Each structure stands twice: as C-alpha cells, then as structure tokens.
Amino acid sequence: MILGLGEHALNELTDKEKDSIDFFVWTGCAMHKGLNAVKGGLARMSQTWEELDSTPPPALHDKCEAEKPGSNEENTPNSKVDSARWAVKLTSLAGAMFHHRDDKKGQQDVYKHYFEASITKN
C-alpha cells in the first residue's frame, strides 16, 4: 500500500522534480580522499625541501623514541618521512587527542562536555 502511494506521488511530480529526487552521486569515503590529499601534499613538500636544499621541519618523534640517547630521524624504527613528519604526524596526533578509539584516552569528552554545556538549552 505504501509503495503504491509513493509511486502515485512520484508520478504526480514534474520531470524536473523527479530528476532532482533521483539524482545521486556516489563519491565514496571522504576520509580516504582527505588522507590521500595530505599524503600527496607531504610528498610534494618533501620534494620541494630537497629541491631548495633546505632543512625540513623536525620530525615529531614519539616520547619513548625521543628519550633514547642518540635518537634522531635516521635511526628510529619509524624513520620513514611520511610516518613521522609534518601533516601526517600532526593529523595522527590530533586524531588520537580529539577522537581516540579508547574512551579513556584523549580529550574528546572535554569538548563534548563543553559543547553540551554551552549549546544545549536548559
């Protein structure tokens, strides 16, 4: 019965209205597109630092790696440029801080409580 009502209502629409209802664009997961953009930017920036013969920004090592004597970007286990530098590392750190998969870690509750207190109506 409901399908019949829906079909009847759809048939009453103009062709332009039907087209706007039927139009659907599948883009996939935007997260991976954003990650690819960050990685692509990182690759290009790495190439630019080499072309300019300049020193790139320092790697953001994990606390346990940074405390080891003589640790630097060349001898750490995760010394690959794309895993320890710039936007990729910053994005990873922000994700761990603001939306950690473990609810007992990170700062997501601080922001949740703030917005609940400041936005919700009492």
Coordinates of C-alpha atoms in Angstrom, one line a residue, residues 4 8 10 15 17 25 27 29 35 37 52 61 65 71 80-81 94 107 114 119:
G4 CA 1.7 2.3 -4.3
H8 CA 1.5 7.6 -7.2
L10 CA 6.2 10.3 -7.7
D15 CA 10.2 15.7 -14.8
E17 CA 11.3 17.4 -9.7
V25 CA 26.3 11.0 -6.7
T27 CA 31.9 9.7 -4.1
C29 CA 34.6 7.7 1.7
L35 CA 44.2 11.4 3.7
A37 CA 45.4 14.8 -0.2
L52 CA 65.6 24.0 -2.3
H61 CA 59.1 11.5 17.4
E65 CA 61.8 7.4 20.9
S71 CA 67.9 9.1 18.7
K80 CA 60.2 7.0 7.2
V81 CA 59.5 10.6 6.4
A94 CA 45.1 15.3 16.6
Q107 CA 40.3 14.8 25.1
Y114 CA 31.9 22.0 26.7
I119 CA 24.9 24.8 23.3

